[in-house]
Amino acid sequence: MLETNFANNLFKNPFMNASGVHCMTVEEMDQLAKSEAGAFITKSATIAQRKGNPKPRYRSLDLGSINSMGLPNEGIDYYLDYALQKQEEQDVPIFFSIAGMSPDENIQMLEKIEKSSFKGITELNLSCPNVPGKPQAAYDFEATDAILARIFAFFKKPLGIKLPPYFDLAHFDAMADVLNKYPLTYINSINSVGNGLFIDTDKEQVVIKPKNGFGGIGGEYVKPTALANVRAFYTRLNPSIQIIGTGGITSGRDAFEHLLCGASMLQVGTQLQKEGVPVFDRLSRELKEIMTEKGYDHIEQFRGKLKEM
């Protein structure tokens, strides 16, 4: 009922973790592999290991979360070694995330992946809002065009890119024009809404340490923005470019709405952090219940078919 075709692969359901959540270590990724998630993705890797921003750098909120993690990770070799081992043990391909600190670092990591025996799907994160001094690359359309041109001059394996949220129709148009020039496998929309601020009124202070309390907002707070971005790109991108919907998925109904807007796969971040890997079983059950109520036997009967007034 929930089987999903994505990047020429069949997944048992559309759910997976968002990179950065429950995927830092081999132990956490093994838990994802054994869970009811349809797929999973590694932590966004840099060339070298990073400790990330000082703690506290994550805070759970009533309707979501705020974080300024700063890309803590074990380095590309750690995750690539794991991915190569895991792909020999299972049929479902692993999603592999990278987030270089510069275009040259991204190129260096993609060259390593291209030369390796990795058969999975690579995701290039162009949207991390939580590294001090580093802008979100995907807000610069010319820079995004330039890096994609460099990448596709040599990279032949499946590649998706993770995007920040956009808030202007002209920006959807401009980014879609860039993306449609390249043989992308997918886009992932959205990353957290960057540089929000949450205040502890009792203490009269911010709740995370990095960047004077500014951090990426996730969870229920961002769902309307996430749905808008998924829908905007679904109606603008070449049909060959699929969409992973991310942002505010806490229930089967949220998942249904993302799929209705045009997403093919779904990533869960804040709710996975709060609930742990059992969240995937619950979300799958709730999505099935909604589909049964509406008389749908499979996702493609309604995916992308949001009605307008």
Coordinates of C-alpha atoms in Angstrom, one line a residue:
M1 CA 0.0 0.0 0.0
L2 CA 2.8 2.4 0.8
E3 CA 5.4 1.1 -1.7
T4 CA 7.2 4.0 -3.3
N5 CA 9.2 4.3 -6.5
F6 CA 12.1 6.7 -6.1
A7 CA 15.3 7.0 -8.1
N8 CA 14.5 3.8 -10.0
N9 CA 14.3 1.9 -6.7
L10 CA 11.3 0.4 -4.9
F11 CA 11.0 1.3 -1.2
K12 CA 8.5 -0.3 1.2
N13 CA 7.3 3.1 2.3
P14 CA 8.3 6.8 1.8
F15 CA 9.6 7.5 5.3
M16 CA 13.2 8.1 6.2
N17 CA 15.2 10.2 8.7
A18 CA 16.3 13.7 7.9
S19 CA 20.1 13.9 7.8
G20 CA 21.4 15.1 11.1
V21 CA 19.0 13.1 13.2
H22 CA 19.8 9.7 14.6
C23 CA 22.5 9.1 12.1
M24 CA 25.8 10.3 13.6
T25 CA 27.2 6.9 14.5
V26 CA 27.2 3.4 13.1
E27 CA 25.0 2.3 16.0
E28 CA 22.3 4.9 15.2
M29 CA 22.3 4.1 11.5
D30 CA 22.0 0.4 12.3
Q31 CA 18.9 1.2 14.3
L32 CA 17.5 3.0 11.3
A33 CA 18.3 0.1 9.0
K34 CA 16.3 -2.2 11.3
S35 CA 13.4 0.2 11.8
E36 CA 10.2 0.5 9.8
A37 CA 11.7 3.4 7.8
G38 CA 11.6 2.8 4.1
A39 CA 15.2 4.1 3.7
F40 CA 17.7 6.1 5.7
I41 CA 20.4 8.7 5.1
T42 CA 23.8 9.3 6.7
K43 CA 24.8 12.4 8.7
S44 CA 26.0 15.2 6.4
A45 CA 29.7 14.6 6.1
T46 CA 32.6 17.0 5.7
I47 CA 36.1 15.9 4.7
A48 CA 37.4 15.9 8.2
Q49 CA 35.7 15.1 11.5
R50 CA 33.9 18.1 13.1
K51 CA 32.9 18.6 16.7
G52 CA 30.2 21.2 15.7
N53 CA 29.0 24.2 17.7
P54 CA 29.3 24.5 21.5
K55 CA 26.5 23.1 23.6
P56 CA 23.6 23.5 24.4
R57 CA 22.9 23.6 20.6
Y58 CA 19.5 21.9 20.4
R59 CA 16.3 22.5 22.3
S60 CA 13.0 20.7 21.9
L61 CA 10.0 23.1 21.8
D62 CA 6.3 22.6 22.2
L63 CA 5.7 22.8 18.4
G64 CA 9.1 21.8 17.1
S65 CA 12.7 22.5 17.8
I66 CA 15.5 25.0 17.5
N67 CA 19.1 24.0 16.7
S68 CA 22.5 25.3 15.8
M69 CA 24.5 22.0 15.5
G70 CA 27.2 23.3 13.2
L71 CA 27.6 20.0 11.2
P72 CA 29.1 17.7 13.8
N73 CA 30.1 14.5 12.0
E74 CA 32.8 11.8 11.9
G75 CA 34.1 12.7 8.4
I76 CA 33.4 11.3 5.0
D77 CA 35.5 8.2 5.3
Y78 CA 33.6 7.0 8.4
Y79 CA 30.3 7.2 6.6
L80 CA 31.5 6.0 3.2
D81 CA 33.1 2.9 4.8
Y82 CA 29.8 2.2 6.5
A83 CA 27.7 2.8 3.3
L84 CA 29.9 0.4 1.3
Q85 CA 29.6 -2.3 3.9
K86 CA 25.9 -1.8 4.3
Q87 CA 25.1 -1.9 0.6
E88 CA 26.5 -5.4 0.4
E89 CA 24.0 -6.5 3.2
Q90 CA 20.8 -5.1 1.9
D91 CA 19.0 -4.4 -1.4
V92 CA 17.6 -1.0 -0.5
P93 CA 20.2 1.7 -1.4
I94 CA 21.6 4.1 1.3
F95 CA 21.3 7.8 0.9
F96 CA 24.6 9.5 1.5
S97 CA 24.7 13.1 2.6
I98 CA 27.6 15.5 2.2
A99 CA 27.9 19.2 3.2
G100 CA 31.3 20.7 2.4
M101 CA 32.5 23.9 3.9
S102 CA 33.3 25.2 0.4
P103 CA 32.5 24.4 -3.2
D104 CA 36.0 22.9 -3.6
E105 CA 35.4 20.6 -0.6
N106 CA 32.1 19.4 -2.1
I107 CA 33.8 18.7 -5.4
Q108 CA 36.6 16.8 -3.5
M109 CA 34.0 14.6 -1.7
L110 CA 31.9 14.0 -4.8
E111 CA 35.1 12.9 -6.7
K112 CA 35.8 10.4 -3.9
I113 CA 32.2 9.0 -4.1
E114 CA 32.3 8.9 -7.9
K115 CA 35.5 6.8 -7.8
S116 CA 34.2 4.5 -5.1
S117 CA 32.0 1.5 -5.5
F118 CA 29.1 3.3 -3.8
K119 CA 25.8 2.4 -5.5
G120 CA 23.4 4.4 -3.5
I121 CA 22.1 8.0 -3.8
T122 CA 24.1 11.0 -2.8
E123 CA 22.6 14.2 -1.3
L124 CA 24.5 17.4 -1.5
N125 CA 23.4 19.7 1.3
L126 CA 23.5 23.3 0.0
S127 CA 21.4 24.6 2.9
C128 CA 23.0 24.4 6.3
P129 CA 22.0 27.6 8.2
N130 CA 24.0 26.8 11.4
V131 CA 27.7 27.2 10.6
P132 CA 28.9 30.6 11.8
G133 CA 30.4 32.6 9.0
K134 CA 29.1 30.3 6.3
P135 CA 26.1 31.5 4.2
Q136 CA 23.5 29.1 2.8
A137 CA 24.9 28.4 -0.7
A138 CA 21.5 27.8 -2.3
Y139 CA 20.4 31.3 -1.6
D140 CA 22.9 32.4 -4.2
F141 CA 21.4 31.2 -7.5
E142 CA 24.5 32.0 -9.6
A143 CA 26.8 30.1 -7.2
T144 CA 24.4 27.1 -7.2
D145 CA 24.4 27.1 -11.0
A146 CA 28.2 27.2 -11.0
I147 CA 28.7 24.4 -8.5
L148 CA 26.2 22.1 -10.3
A149 CA 27.9 22.8 -13.6
R150 CA 31.2 21.7 -12.1
I151 CA 29.6 18.6 -10.5
F152 CA 27.8 17.2 -13.5
A153 CA 30.9 17.6 -15.6
F154 CA 32.2 14.4 -13.9
F155 CA 29.5 13.0 -11.5
K156 CA 27.4 10.3 -13.1
K157 CA 25.8 8.7 -10.0
P158 CA 22.3 9.6 -8.7
L159 CA 22.5 13.0 -7.0
G160 CA 20.0 15.1 -5.1
I161 CA 20.4 18.5 -3.4
K162 CA 19.0 19.7 -0.1
L163 CA 17.5 23.2 -0.3
P164 CA 16.7 25.9 2.2
P165 CA 13.2 27.3 2.3
Y166 CA 12.3 30.0 -0.1
F167 CA 9.7 32.7 0.5
D168 CA 9.2 34.5 -2.7
L169 CA 7.5 33.2 -5.9
A170 CA 10.3 34.9 -8.0
H171 CA 12.9 32.8 -6.0
F172 CA 11.0 29.6 -6.8
D173 CA 11.1 30.5 -10.4
A174 CA 14.8 31.4 -10.4
M175 CA 15.9 28.3 -8.6
A176 CA 13.8 26.0 -10.7
D177 CA 15.3 27.6 -13.8
V178 CA 18.8 26.6 -12.4
L179 CA 17.8 23.1 -11.3
N180 CA 16.1 22.2 -14.6
K181 CA 19.4 22.6 -16.5
Y182 CA 20.9 19.6 -14.8
P183 CA 20.1 15.8 -14.5
L184 CA 19.3 15.9 -10.8
T185 CA 17.7 12.9 -9.3
Y186 CA 15.8 14.9 -6.7
I187 CA 15.6 17.9 -4.5
N188 CA 15.0 17.8 -0.7
S189 CA 12.8 20.6 0.5
I190 CA 13.1 22.0 3.1
N191 CA 15.9 22.3 5.5
S192 CA 15.2 24.1 8.8
V193 CA 14.0 27.7 8.7
G194 CA 17.2 29.5 9.4
N195 CA 18.1 31.9 12.2
G196 CA 15.0 31.8 14.3
L197 CA 15.1 32.8 18.0
F198 CA 13.4 31.2 21.0
I199 CA 13.4 32.8 24.4
D200 CA 13.1 31.4 27.9
T201 CA 10.9 34.1 29.5
D202 CA 11.6 32.8 33.0
K203 CA 15.3 33.2 32.6
E204 CA 15.0 36.1 30.1
Q205 CA 17.6 34.5 27.9
V206 CA 18.0 32.5 24.7
V207 CA 17.9 28.7 24.9
I208 CA 20.9 27.7 22.8
K209 CA 24.5 28.9 23.0
P210 CA 25.8 29.3 19.4
K211 CA 25.3 32.4 17.3
N212 CA 23.8 34.3 20.3
G213 CA 20.8 32.0 20.4
F214 CA 19.9 32.1 16.7
G215 CA 19.2 28.7 15.2
G216 CA 17.2 26.6 12.6
I217 CA 13.6 26.1 13.4
G218 CA 12.0 22.7 12.7
G219 CA 8.8 20.8 13.5
E220 CA 5.2 21.9 13.4
Y221 CA 6.3 25.5 13.1
V222 CA 7.6 25.0 9.6
K223 CA 5.0 22.7 8.0
P224 CA 3.2 25.4 6.0
T225 CA 6.5 26.7 4.6
A226 CA 7.6 23.2 3.8
L227 CA 4.4 22.3 2.0
A228 CA 4.6 25.5 0.0
N229 CA 8.1 24.8 -1.1
V230 CA 7.3 21.2 -2.1
R231 CA 4.3 22.4 -4.1
A232 CA 6.1 25.3 -5.7
F233 CA 8.9 23.1 -6.9
Y234 CA 6.6 20.2 -7.9
T235 CA 4.8 22.5 -10.3
R236 CA 8.1 24.0 -11.7
L237 CA 10.6 21.3 -12.0
N238 CA 11.1 18.8 -14.8
P239 CA 9.1 15.7 -14.1
S240 CA 12.3 13.7 -13.9
I241 CA 13.4 15.5 -10.8
Q242 CA 11.6 14.0 -7.8
I243 CA 11.0 15.6 -4.4
I244 CA 11.7 14.6 -0.9
G245 CA 9.4 16.5 1.4
T246 CA 10.8 17.5 4.8
G247 CA 9.4 19.7 7.5
G248 CA 6.7 19.4 10.1
I249 CA 5.9 15.7 9.7
T250 CA 4.5 14.6 13.0
S251 CA 1.5 12.5 11.9
G252 CA 0.2 10.4 9.0
R253 CA -1.9 13.4 8.1
D254 CA 1.2 15.6 7.7
A255 CA 2.7 12.9 5.5
F256 CA -0.4 12.7 3.4
E257 CA -0.3 16.5 2.8
H258 CA 3.4 16.4 1.7
L259 CA 2.6 13.6 -0.7
L260 CA -0.5 15.5 -2.0
C261 CA 1.7 18.5 -2.7
G262 CA 4.0 16.3 -4.9
A263 CA 6.6 14.7 -2.6
S264 CA 7.7 11.2 -3.4
M265 CA 9.7 10.5 -0.2
L266 CA 9.4 12.0 3.2
Q267 CA 12.1 12.8 5.8
V268 CA 11.4 13.1 9.5
G269 CA 13.7 15.2 11.7
T270 CA 12.3 16.8 14.8
Q271 CA 9.7 14.1 15.5
L272 CA 12.3 11.4 15.1
Q273 CA 14.5 13.2 17.7
K274 CA 11.6 13.4 20.1
E275 CA 10.1 9.9 19.6
G276 CA 12.9 7.7 18.4
V277 CA 12.8 5.1 15.6
P278 CA 9.3 3.8 16.5
V279 CA 8.0 7.0 14.9
F280 CA 8.3 5.3 11.5
D281 CA 5.9 2.5 12.5
R282 CA 3.3 5.0 13.8
L283 CA 3.5 7.3 10.8
S284 CA 3.1 4.3 8.4
R285 CA 0.1 3.1 10.3
E286 CA -1.5 6.5 10.3
L287 CA -0.9 7.2 6.6
K288 CA -2.4 3.8 5.8
E289 CA -5.5 4.7 7.9
I290 CA -6.0 8.0 6.0
M291 CA -5.5 6.3 2.6
T292 CA -8.0 3.6 3.5
E293 CA -10.6 6.2 4.7
K294 CA -10.2 8.0 1.3
G295 CA -10.3 4.8 -0.7
Y296 CA -6.7 4.9 -2.0
D297 CA -4.8 1.7 -2.6
H298 CA -1.5 3.3 -3.4
I299 CA 0.3 6.6 -3.1
E300 CA 0.4 7.4 -6.8
Q301 CA -3.4 7.7 -6.9
F302 CA -3.2 11.0 -5.0
R303 CA 0.4 12.1 -5.1
G304 CA 0.8 15.6 -6.5
K305 CA -3.0 16.0 -7.1
L306 CA -3.6 18.9 -4.7
K307 CA -6.8 20.7 -5.8
E308 CA -6.9 24.4 -6.4
M309 CA -10.0 26.6 -5.9

